[in-house]
Amino acid sequence: MQYHLNGYRTGDPAISPAVDRPAARDAVDVLIVGCGPAGLTLAAQLSCFADITTRIVDRKAGPLEVGQADGIACRSMEMFEAFGFAEKVAKEAYWVNEVAFWRPDAGTGQIARADRILDTEEGLSEFPHVILNQARVHDFYLEHMRNGPARLSPDYNLALVSLTRTTDADHPVEAVFDRLDAPGTQETVRARFVIGCDGARSTVRAQMGHRLKGEAARQLWGVMDILAVTDFPDIRLKCAIQSADQGSLLIIPREGGYMVRMYIELDSLRGDERPADRNLTADALVAKARAILSPHRLEVREVAWWSAYEIGQRVCDGFDDVPDGARGARVPRIFIAGDACHTHSPKAGQGMNVSMADAFNLGWKLAAVLRGQAHPALLDSYSNERRAKAQELIDFDRDMARLFSEKPKSAAEAARFQAYFRKHGRYTAGVETRYAPSALTADDTHQGLAPGLPIGMRFHSAPVIRLADARPMELAHVAKADGRWRLFTFAGRGDDGARGSATARLCEALSNLIEPAAPDALLDLRAVFQQPHRDLGIERMPPLLLPRKGRYGLIDYEKIFAADPRDGRNIYTLRQIDRENGAMVLVRPDQHVAALLPFGDMPALRAFLDRSPLILPRRA
Amino acid sequence: MQYHLNGYRTGDPAISPAVDRPAARDAVDVLIVGCGPAGLTLAAQLSCFADITTRIVDRKAGPLEVGQADGIACRSMEMFEAFGFAEKVAKEAYWVNEVAFWRPDAGTGQIARADRILDTEEGLSEFPHVILNQARVHDFYLEHMRNGPARLSPDYNLALVSLTRTTDADHPVEAVFDRLDAPGTQETVRARFVIGCDGARSTVRAQMGHRLKGEAARQLWGVMDILAVTDFPDIRLKCAIQSADQGSLLIIPREGGYMVRMYIELDSLRGDERPADRNLTADALVAKARAILSPHRLEVREVAWWSAYEIGQRVCDGFDDVPDGARGARVPRIFIAGDACHTHSPKAGQGMNVSMADAFNLGWKLAAVLRGQAHPALLDSYSNERRAKAQELIDFDRDMARLFSEKPKSAAEAARFQAYFRKHGRYTAGVETRYAPSALTADDTHQGLAPGLPIGMRFHSAPVIRLADARPMELAHVAKADGRWRLFTFAGRGDDGARGSATARLCEALSNLIEPAAPDALLDLRAVFQQPHRDLGIERMPPLLLPRKGRYGLIDYEKIFAADPRDGRNIYTLRQIDRENGAMVLVRPDQHVAALLPFGDMPALRAFLDRSPLILPRRA
Ligand SMILES: Cc1cc2nc3c(=O)[nH]c(=O)nc-3n(C[C@H](O)[C@H](O)[C@H](O)COP(=O)(O)OP(=O)(O)OC[C@H]3O[C@@H](n4cnc5c(N)ncnc54)[C@H](O)[C@@H]3O)c2cc1C
Ligand SMILES: Cc1cc2nc3c(=O)[nH]c(=O)nc-3n(C[C@H](O)[C@H](O)[C@H](O)COP(=O)(O)OP(=O)(O)OC[C@H]3O[C@@H](n4cnc5c(N)ncnc54)[C@H](O)[C@@H]3O)c2cc1C
């Protein structure tokens, strides 16, 4: 954390100085409808920028307190780190370390533990896969928003009823809300952009005339969070249990050491039947869980929350208000994100994670356009990138749901499910998302410079030593959710940054390419060297790596790193970076690798930037 | 973190349910005078107990905002972990990774880097040595107190003027305060115990008739927290700089990446001269620092805080109100802790740390006596244990201060300072404190069972795998600041906890020794096994290791651990625990090892408990 740049400030450094401006209410830059994980991620991202006015509203009367999703993938933890609260989640959450598989024993027919595997493969992320009530994730976002310069917090009791495009050049979208706390009254908000993060029954989606497409599966599932006493030995492990003839159960141990979530397979829905028609009760769920776990005992002492739902893999035909034919001809003004775009079963724990990832993809783009740092064309990439991801998710979920519900007729079939589960650990961890080549993502011409940092995928962190204070740390943790692009330079052999070195030449060329007036406000440069850190000298480094900042012109000492020479910790080895020639890695504000480029190849960097919608203040 | 035991609760689990009782004001169990690190540690400890009434007051008008101490030793981080906020400190703080030594170059006479060493030897603690403004440490304690069941917060503007023993049997100490916010008015508080955490000029100490004894050294030092621009390359490293003829300087980089603290040697005081007589200014300190750092540039842009003081190594002749002759004949009612007991230079960064350790030693003892879990004789041990520590600190500081101020006439002399510094890394890390054998601390008869867990020293953590959820974690992190004693059992070879095993027999014997009515409320049992965790079965473990708790009788699954088999992480190897026979380790509520005992040796455990002032509800 860097702070005190513009003078010593008392108190919590996570609380930014407040902007001196009345909160915008009836005309804003961005209006977010819905305070779920998608809406809050977006609001948290925008709340970092003092110059953007945002409102976020929800029809609910207040924040979520119980239930809904709880799985937090490694990739989401990496994003939380960028927002500054990963360690809070890690502290409260249950950590998923292993998964147990239970199946009918060939002899007795009773369930028995068939296998037990690592949940997340070693080295996939520096963060664990954890489980925490969605409500607490909301709390951390809300705190982040409150601490931002605009002291953003949601307005509740506002239900969106209509959305219209107007001719107002500044705020071309008008939203009308019913005020649920004052029945009969309405409120109108005009906005430059409206984002529907309003869940599976999205009004914003309906107002755009879009709809979810896909199969309406007929499988009914129940979920409950319980406090119970049991002699089932793996109650504190994530378990997939397939019984001989009572159906399937997924156990997700929860935070706090006592609570457990169970996902329970129920009978298929028939005809037009809806989940509500079944008159399901918590007791019925408990009875079913007991039957599946038998002969183990299950005494439920409290049902903290429960729900029943039908699984359907569906995806929306459009993620913004630009028809495919008009793409490029007009600027999208209305977007949807999260469950408004895609619905799927909760079993792979993707609901909250993919919704947040949607918003993380969109947030920086909106900010860049609003702040004049990118052409509006940038906004088209949201739909391109996230629709592909949604389709992939739906396909994955369909396979997973089918395998999970199938009665394992043979050990081979059961083993097949387990193999699928294992294979897709990377996918469910959220680290497999790969954006296709585009104006924002280079093709694989230079992928060979660092095969361990795949272009289009999230920048996979690795340990380094910060030069100035010899601190061992994770390199990707410098990538805060601040809307900045990052250029990581990995020096080639022998380069020590001193005058005449390739790094020194690169810094000079970069100063000539980009206007250095507001040093590193737009492009955050970070240099990594191969030498042991004690062999490098900060006094020999180029000035661009020691930028002067803030009203005092203080030196930022956190730009330069050395590889950590300890066993298994060297970033050059871990990410297969070309040790001979080095490499430049350009990383997007959402932490995805935009491009790998030959070290010091300024024409290539310039070409990439010229093709992109970014507006960087360049030198003539 | 364990929570939701008595039912699902929404919101932040760190906030305990509030007790339904008006805050006590004029008659309390414990009155703490002074809101420095000592007073706040004590208040934080007592705030955990809903059945103890506490008040904490300070003459100041509000919380500290700037200045004073900043060094946080590894041992203090371990204690913060017990209070639940180590990760917050780690996040904000500067991490001291290395120390650089600068001395005059033999040729030029200008300062040059002579060496650079690791600050904290590998494996000394699972926590780093960090630097953070004392005010932030106060903030974290205040938050902890506010979140406790009694929602404790300090009363400011109250200056203690007198303290008298009365004949009131319940509240035998009466304290009178001047109300600084209402001049001319006073407030009286009666208490069972009063603790003077009121700093170097302690009124409580004076009221007991005690005084500080020792040399009044005449060395004057200045300290300043600055935002500056410099070309001194090691400005983000802790540096000890001895110049040829301008004196010495200690650089302590500070949190946030920009601020730096400098300790500067000034001229000796003459005769009756006091620091204030010098009319020192911040400018004078800056000028002096410049001279020492020359030829490096130092442009100071802001002085966030500065101070000047005389170094004196002094220790109080009594830590409570019982004269040495009357020890044992009466119960101490008034205590002092922290700077009220000992003063010394800030160079080894001990001020805040030792003060907190004083209070951590006293807090659980007061709680145990107030809650009827120990005989009042327990309170005598505070003075015994902490006076010895204070004397050791004073001696250490005297040597350190002398070495630091000596002009290094030769390279050999300079190297001597550096060697001393290195050797005493363990001491300054706070992990060397060792309480002498007493009713609370066994002698070394059984030390051979685990040479790596020295009796009387803090229980040195090591990695383990929690059985129920396969979570890798630090064993000592189960030791929260909850006033409980802990019995760690390290199983011998082949013991898997199943029926007939040594662990099973031990658990049975323990159930016979201690009343199991309130399972583990007093003695927190934790079992560690040698086998890989997947070779152990929770279903085979004795019931005492799966205690039923709370209003629902839920099972606590966090009692059983396996050694972590990975390289360099096996607790049996790291702490040299007897693999053949195992060992029992009894740990005090302040995390110091009370006793090592042969595995399953109940007579030895009973003998230790019988000799101690503890009152455990025993079976007949
Ligand atoms: C009842 C329920 C149970 C769930 N259970 C699980 C589970 O067990 N496991 C799992 O993985 N996932 C579960 N999910 C899904 C998971 O919570 C979602 O995937 C995730 O919350 C999606 O985030 P989102 O931000 O896109 O939408 P949501 O979290 O659904 O948030 C949408 C928000 O928009 C608001 N809103 C809707 N319409 C309007 C309107 N017209 N005007 C104003 N505000 C509006 C809603 O009140 C809501 O707060 C559940 C979801 C629900 C609703
Ligand atoms: C001005 C100053 C500068 C320091 N600078 C450094 C430094 O640079 N480096 C370093 O390592 N250490 C420094 N220290 C020392 C370090 O802060 C102490 O070692 C540490 O704070 C000791 O903690 P404590 O709780 O024992 O006492 P203190 O922190 O001194 O707290 C005592 C509290 O008691 C209150 N109090 C005193 N008398 C009364 C009364 N009669 N009635 C009510 N309240 C009263 C005071 O207002 C104060 O809040 C400094 C201390 C001071 C006071």
PDB file of C-alpha atoms in Angstrom, chain A residues 24-205:
ATOM      1  CA  ALA A  24     -25.081  13.311  -8.043  1.00  0.00           C
ATOM      2  CA  ARG A  25     -28.645  12.036  -8.015  1.00  0.00           C
ATOM      3  CA  ASP A  26     -30.767  12.749 -11.092  1.00  0.00           C
ATOM      4  CA  ALA A  27     -28.075  12.896 -13.776  1.00  0.00           C
ATOM      5  CA  VAL A  28     -25.030  10.682 -13.551  1.00  0.00           C
ATOM      6  CA  ASP A  29     -22.284   9.206 -15.665  1.00  0.00           C
ATOM      7  CA  VAL A  30     -23.144   5.635 -14.760  1.00  0.00           C
ATOM      8  CA  LEU A  31     -26.334   4.170 -13.366  1.00  0.00           C
ATOM      9  CA  ILE A  32     -26.034   0.623 -12.050  1.00  0.00           C
ATOM     10  CA  VAL A  33     -29.247  -1.321 -11.514  1.00  0.00           C
ATOM     11  CA  GLY A  34     -28.801  -4.092  -8.967  1.00  0.00           C
ATOM     12  CA  CYS A  35     -26.600  -4.634  -5.918  1.00  0.00           C
ATOM     13  CA  GLY A  36     -25.558  -8.225  -6.504  1.00  0.00           C
ATOM     14  CA  PRO A  37     -21.947  -9.272  -7.053  1.00  0.00           C
ATOM     15  CA  ALA A  38     -21.963  -7.839 -10.601  1.00  0.00           C
ATOM     16  CA  GLY A  39     -23.365  -4.440  -9.629  1.00  0.00           C
ATOM     17  CA  LEU A  40     -21.140  -4.099  -6.605  1.00  0.00           C
ATOM     18  CA  THR A  41     -17.967  -5.061  -8.498  1.00  0.00           C
ATOM     19  CA  LEU A  42     -18.779  -2.417 -11.070  1.00  0.00           C
ATOM     20  CA  ALA A  43     -19.615   0.199  -8.438  1.00  0.00           C
ATOM     21  CA  ALA A  44     -16.445  -0.628  -6.496  1.00  0.00           C
ATOM     22  CA  GLN A  45     -14.400  -0.186  -9.675  1.00  0.00           C
ATOM     23  CA  LEU A  46     -16.001   3.146 -10.564  1.00  0.00           C
ATOM     24  CA  SER A  47     -15.836   4.394  -6.973  1.00  0.00           C
ATOM     25  CA  CYS A  48     -12.049   4.652  -7.346  1.00  0.00           C
ATOM     26  CA  PHE A  49     -12.399   7.574  -9.724  1.00  0.00           C
ATOM     27  CA  ALA A  50     -13.190  10.934  -8.187  1.00  0.00           C
ATOM     28  CA  ASP A  51     -14.172  12.325 -11.594  1.00  0.00           C
ATOM     29  CA  ILE A  52     -16.910   9.803 -12.404  1.00  0.00           C
ATOM     30  CA  THR A  53     -20.389  10.134 -10.939  1.00  0.00           C
ATOM     31  CA  THR A  54     -22.119   6.854 -10.241  1.00  0.00           C
ATOM     32  CA  ARG A  55     -25.380   5.728  -8.733  1.00  0.00           C
ATOM     33  CA  ILE A  56     -26.202   2.178  -7.779  1.00  0.00           C
ATOM     34  CA  VAL A  57     -29.726   1.184  -6.859  1.00  0.00           C
ATOM     35  CA  ASP A  58     -31.641  -1.935  -5.859  1.00  0.00           C
ATOM     36  CA  ARG A  59     -35.250  -2.853  -5.358  1.00  0.00           C
ATOM     37  CA  LYS A  60     -34.355  -4.549  -2.092  1.00  0.00           C
ATOM     38  CA  ALA A  61     -34.777  -2.642   1.174  1.00  0.00           C
ATOM     39  CA  GLY A  62     -31.167  -3.143   2.221  1.00  0.00           C
ATOM     40  CA  PRO A  63     -28.061  -5.245   1.807  1.00  0.00           C
ATOM     41  CA  LEU A  64     -28.187  -9.033   1.464  1.00  0.00           C
ATOM     42  CA  GLU A  65     -27.823 -10.821   4.799  1.00  0.00           C
ATOM     43  CA  VAL A  66     -28.046 -14.539   4.109  1.00  0.00           C
ATOM     44  CA  GLY A  67     -28.000 -17.197   1.409  1.00  0.00           C
ATOM     45  CA  GLN A  68     -27.306 -17.248  -2.329  1.00  0.00           C
ATOM     46  CA  ALA A  69     -23.843 -18.055  -3.650  1.00  0.00           C
ATOM     47  CA  ASP A  70     -20.782 -18.816  -1.549  1.00  0.00           C
ATOM     48  CA  GLY A  71     -18.043 -20.189  -3.789  1.00  0.00           C
ATOM     49  CA  ILE A  72     -15.124 -17.835  -4.404  1.00  0.00           C
ATOM     50  CA  ALA A  73     -12.755 -19.012  -7.098  1.00  0.00           C
ATOM     51  CA  CYS A  74      -9.015 -18.342  -6.937  1.00  0.00           C
ATOM     52  CA  ARG A  75      -9.375 -15.848  -9.752  1.00  0.00           C
ATOM     53  CA  SER A  76     -11.955 -13.860  -7.785  1.00  0.00           C
ATOM     54  CA  MET A  77      -9.561 -13.739  -4.858  1.00  0.00           C
ATOM     55  CA  GLU A  78      -6.937 -12.288  -7.209  1.00  0.00           C
ATOM     56  CA  MET A  79      -9.472  -9.635  -8.182  1.00  0.00           C
ATOM     57  CA  PHE A  80     -10.314  -8.979  -4.515  1.00  0.00           C
ATOM     58  CA  GLU A  81      -6.608  -8.421  -3.954  1.00  0.00           C
ATOM     59  CA  ALA A  82      -6.754  -5.711  -6.621  1.00  0.00           C
ATOM     60  CA  PHE A  83      -9.644  -4.151  -4.684  1.00  0.00           C
ATOM     61  CA  GLY A  84      -7.676  -4.521  -1.441  1.00  0.00           C
ATOM     62  CA  PHE A  85      -9.767  -6.979   0.524  1.00  0.00           C
ATOM     63  CA  ALA A  86      -8.549 -10.484  -0.387  1.00  0.00           C
ATOM     64  CA  GLU A  87      -6.996 -10.935   3.052  1.00  0.00           C
ATOM     65  CA  LYS A  88     -10.312 -10.160   4.744  1.00  0.00           C
ATOM     66  CA  VAL A  89     -12.085 -12.820   2.722  1.00  0.00           C
ATOM     67  CA  ALA A  90      -9.254 -15.311   3.318  1.00  0.00           C
ATOM     68  CA  LYS A  91      -9.509 -14.719   7.046  1.00  0.00           C
ATOM     69  CA  GLU A  92     -13.237 -15.349   7.386  1.00  0.00           C
ATOM     70  CA  ALA A  93     -13.747 -17.959   4.721  1.00  0.00           C
ATOM     71  CA  TYR A  94     -13.632 -21.741   4.639  1.00  0.00           C
ATOM     72  CA  TRP A  95     -10.685 -22.888   2.534  1.00  0.00           C
ATOM     73  CA  VAL A  96     -11.401 -25.672   0.065  1.00  0.00           C
ATOM     74  CA  ASN A  97      -8.275 -27.795   0.270  1.00  0.00           C
ATOM     75  CA  GLU A  98      -9.510 -31.194  -0.823  1.00  0.00           C
ATOM     76  CA  VAL A  99     -12.548 -32.800  -2.402  1.00  0.00           C
ATOM     77  CA  ALA A 100     -13.858 -36.222  -1.399  1.00  0.00           C
ATOM     78  CA  PHE A 101     -15.917 -38.437  -3.689  1.00  0.00           C
ATOM     79  CA  TRP A 102     -18.409 -40.851  -2.169  1.00  0.00           C
ATOM     80  CA  ARG A 103     -20.131 -43.583  -4.172  1.00  0.00           C
ATOM     81  CA  PRO A 104     -22.048 -46.761  -3.407  1.00  0.00           C
ATOM     82  CA  ASP A 105     -19.737 -49.487  -2.244  1.00  0.00           C
ATOM     83  CA  ALA A 106     -19.809 -52.381  -4.707  1.00  0.00           C
ATOM     84  CA  GLY A 107     -20.462 -54.823  -1.900  1.00  0.00           C
ATOM     85  CA  THR A 108     -22.811 -53.149   0.595  1.00  0.00           C
ATOM     86  CA  GLY A 109     -24.400 -50.616  -1.710  1.00  0.00           C
ATOM     87  CA  GLN A 110     -23.902 -48.031   1.037  1.00  0.00           C
ATOM     88  CA  ILE A 111     -22.024 -44.849   0.262  1.00  0.00           C
ATOM     89  CA  ALA A 112     -18.286 -45.069   0.862  1.00  0.00           C
ATOM     90  CA  ARG A 113     -15.394 -42.719   0.245  1.00  0.00           C
ATOM     91  CA  ALA A 114     -13.998 -43.588  -3.173  1.00  0.00           C
ATOM     92  CA  ASP A 115     -11.337 -40.924  -3.428  1.00  0.00           C
ATOM     93  CA  ARG A 116      -9.957 -37.761  -2.038  1.00  0.00           C
ATOM     94  CA  ILE A 117      -8.041 -35.265  -4.160  1.00  0.00           C
ATOM     95  CA  LEU A 118      -6.529 -31.795  -3.957  1.00  0.00           C
ATOM     96  CA  ASP A 119      -9.176 -29.231  -4.842  1.00  0.00           C
ATOM     97  CA  THR A 120      -6.868 -26.813  -6.582  1.00  0.00           C
ATOM     98  CA  GLU A 121      -3.739 -27.920  -8.343  1.00  0.00           C
ATOM     99  CA  GLU A 122      -0.491 -26.556  -6.816  1.00  0.00           C
ATOM    100  CA  GLY A 123       0.670 -23.301  -8.338  1.00  0.00           C
ATOM    101  CA  LEU A 124      -2.600 -22.438 -10.086  1.00  0.00           C
ATOM    102  CA  SER A 125      -2.889 -19.203  -8.135  1.00  0.00           C
ATOM    103  CA  GLU A 126      -1.259 -17.642  -5.112  1.00  0.00           C
ATOM    104  CA  PHE A 127      -4.734 -17.628  -3.556  1.00  0.00           C
ATOM    105  CA  PRO A 128      -6.843 -20.494  -2.242  1.00  0.00           C
ATOM    106  CA  HIS A 129     -10.326 -21.448  -3.388  1.00  0.00           C
ATOM    107  CA  VAL A 130     -12.581 -20.333  -0.545  1.00  0.00           C
ATOM    108  CA  ILE A 131     -16.198 -20.364   0.547  1.00  0.00           C
ATOM    109  CA  LEU A 132     -17.902 -17.377   2.101  1.00  0.00           C
ATOM    110  CA  ASN A 133     -21.452 -16.144   2.247  1.00  0.00           C
ATOM    111  CA  GLN A 134     -22.188 -13.859  -0.682  1.00  0.00           C
ATOM    112  CA  ALA A 135     -23.499 -11.304   1.837  1.00  0.00           C
ATOM    113  CA  ARG A 136     -20.000 -10.855   3.291  1.00  0.00           C
ATOM    114  CA  VAL A 137     -18.534 -10.339  -0.177  1.00  0.00           C
ATOM    115  CA  HIS A 138     -21.157  -7.640  -0.653  1.00  0.00           C
ATOM    116  CA  ASP A 139     -20.112  -6.094   2.681  1.00  0.00           C
ATOM    117  CA  PHE A 140     -16.479  -5.835   1.575  1.00  0.00           C
ATOM    118  CA  TYR A 141     -17.460  -4.172  -1.696  1.00  0.00           C
ATOM    119  CA  LEU A 142     -19.763  -1.774   0.116  1.00  0.00           C
ATOM    120  CA  GLU A 143     -16.920  -0.835   2.452  1.00  0.00           C
ATOM    121  CA  HIS A 144     -14.612  -0.277  -0.515  1.00  0.00           C
ATOM    122  CA  MET A 145     -17.200   1.977  -2.173  1.00  0.00           C
ATOM    123  CA  ARG A 146     -17.765   3.964   1.043  1.00  0.00           C
ATOM    124  CA  ASN A 147     -14.015   4.488   1.410  1.00  0.00           C
ATOM    125  CA  GLY A 148     -13.609   5.808  -2.144  1.00  0.00           C
ATOM    126  CA  PRO A 149     -13.390   9.522  -2.915  1.00  0.00           C
ATOM    127  CA  ALA A 150     -17.108   9.799  -3.751  1.00  0.00           C
ATOM    128  CA  ARG A 151     -18.193   7.860  -0.630  1.00  0.00           C
ATOM    129  CA  LEU A 152     -20.540   5.840  -2.824  1.00  0.00           C
ATOM    130  CA  SER A 153     -23.329   3.808  -1.263  1.00  0.00           C
ATOM    131  CA  PRO A 154     -26.425   2.194  -2.779  1.00  0.00           C
ATOM    132  CA  ASP A 155     -29.922   3.612  -2.891  1.00  0.00           C
ATOM    133  CA  TYR A 156     -32.361   0.893  -1.910  1.00  0.00           C
ATOM    134  CA  ASN A 157     -36.105   0.508  -2.478  1.00  0.00           C
ATOM    135  CA  LEU A 158     -35.871   1.613  -6.094  1.00  0.00           C
ATOM    136  CA  ALA A 159     -37.330  -0.831  -8.647  1.00  0.00           C
ATOM    137  CA  LEU A 160     -36.553  -0.130 -12.281  1.00  0.00           C
ATOM    138  CA  VAL A 161     -39.680  -0.046 -14.404  1.00  0.00           C
ATOM    139  CA  SER A 162     -38.541   1.497 -17.685  1.00  0.00           C
ATOM    140  CA  LEU A 163     -35.505   2.542 -19.626  1.00  0.00           C
ATOM    141  CA  THR A 164     -35.634   4.856 -22.643  1.00  0.00           C
ATOM    142  CA  ARG A 165     -33.123   6.406 -25.019  1.00  0.00           C
ATOM    143  CA  THR A 166     -33.629  10.166 -25.191  1.00  0.00           C
ATOM    144  CA  THR A 167     -32.098  12.857 -27.358  1.00  0.00           C
ATOM    145  CA  ASP A 168     -30.261  14.384 -24.413  1.00  0.00           C
ATOM    146  CA  ALA A 169     -26.705  14.401 -25.741  1.00  0.00           C
ATOM    147  CA  ASP A 170     -25.128  14.303 -22.295  1.00  0.00           C
ATOM    148  CA  HIS A 171     -27.345  11.774 -20.571  1.00  0.00           C
ATOM    149  CA  PRO A 172     -29.081   9.839 -23.332  1.00  0.00           C
ATOM    150  CA  VAL A 173     -30.654   7.134 -21.166  1.00  0.00           C
ATOM    151  CA  GLU A 174     -33.569   7.785 -18.855  1.00  0.00           C
ATOM    152  CA  ALA A 175     -34.508   5.301 -16.151  1.00  0.00           C
ATOM    153  CA  VAL A 176     -37.772   5.385 -14.204  1.00  0.00           C
ATOM    154  CA  PHE A 177     -38.028   3.676 -10.832  1.00  0.00           C
ATOM    155  CA  ASP A 178     -40.898   2.838  -8.539  1.00  0.00           C
ATOM    156  CA  ARG A 179     -40.080   3.992  -5.031  1.00  0.00           C
ATOM    157  CA  LEU A 180     -40.979   0.936  -2.997  1.00  0.00           C
ATOM    158  CA  ASP A 181     -40.706   2.843   0.273  1.00  0.00           C
ATOM    159  CA  ALA A 182     -43.221   5.432  -0.960  1.00  0.00           C
ATOM    160  CA  PRO A 183     -45.767   3.458  -2.968  1.00  0.00           C
ATOM    161  CA  GLY A 184     -47.244   5.362  -5.868  1.00  0.00           C
ATOM    162  CA  THR A 185     -44.218   7.604  -6.312  1.00  0.00           C
ATOM    163  CA  GLN A 186     -41.467   7.339  -8.875  1.00  0.00           C
ATOM    164  CA  GLU A 187     -37.956   8.626  -9.411  1.00  0.00           C
ATOM    165  CA  THR A 188     -36.248   9.386 -12.705  1.00  0.00           C
ATOM    166  CA  VAL A 189     -32.508   9.180 -13.268  1.00  0.00           C
ATOM    167  CA  ARG A 190     -30.727  10.201 -16.461  1.00  0.00           C
ATOM    168  CA  ALA A 191     -27.380   8.640 -17.240  1.00  0.00           C
ATOM    169  CA  ARG A 192     -24.643   8.450 -19.830  1.00  0.00           C
ATOM    170  CA  PHE A 193     -24.538   4.693 -19.363  1.00  0.00           C
ATOM    171  CA  VAL A 194     -26.872   2.251 -17.676  1.00  0.00           C
ATOM    172  CA  ILE A 195     -25.729  -1.185 -16.599  1.00  0.00           C
ATOM    173  CA  GLY A 196     -28.291  -3.831 -15.753  1.00  0.00           C
ATOM    174  CA  CYS A 197     -26.842  -5.992 -13.003  1.00  0.00           C
ATOM    175  CA  ASP A 198     -30.354  -6.937 -12.072  1.00  0.00           C
ATOM    176  CA  GLY A 199     -30.111 -10.700 -12.061  1.00  0.00           C
ATOM    177  CA  ALA A 200     -31.768 -13.551 -13.848  1.00  0.00           C
ATOM    178  CA  ARG A 201     -35.109 -11.752 -14.257  1.00  0.00           C
ATOM    179  CA  SER A 202     -33.418  -8.564 -15.503  1.00  0.00           C
ATOM    180  CA  THR A 203     -35.694  -5.658 -16.296  1.00  0.00           C
ATOM    181  CA  VAL A 204     -32.868  -3.941 -18.163  1.00  0.00           C
ATOM    182  CA  ARG A 205     -32.575  -6.972 -20.423  1.00  0.00           C
TER     183      ARG A 205
END
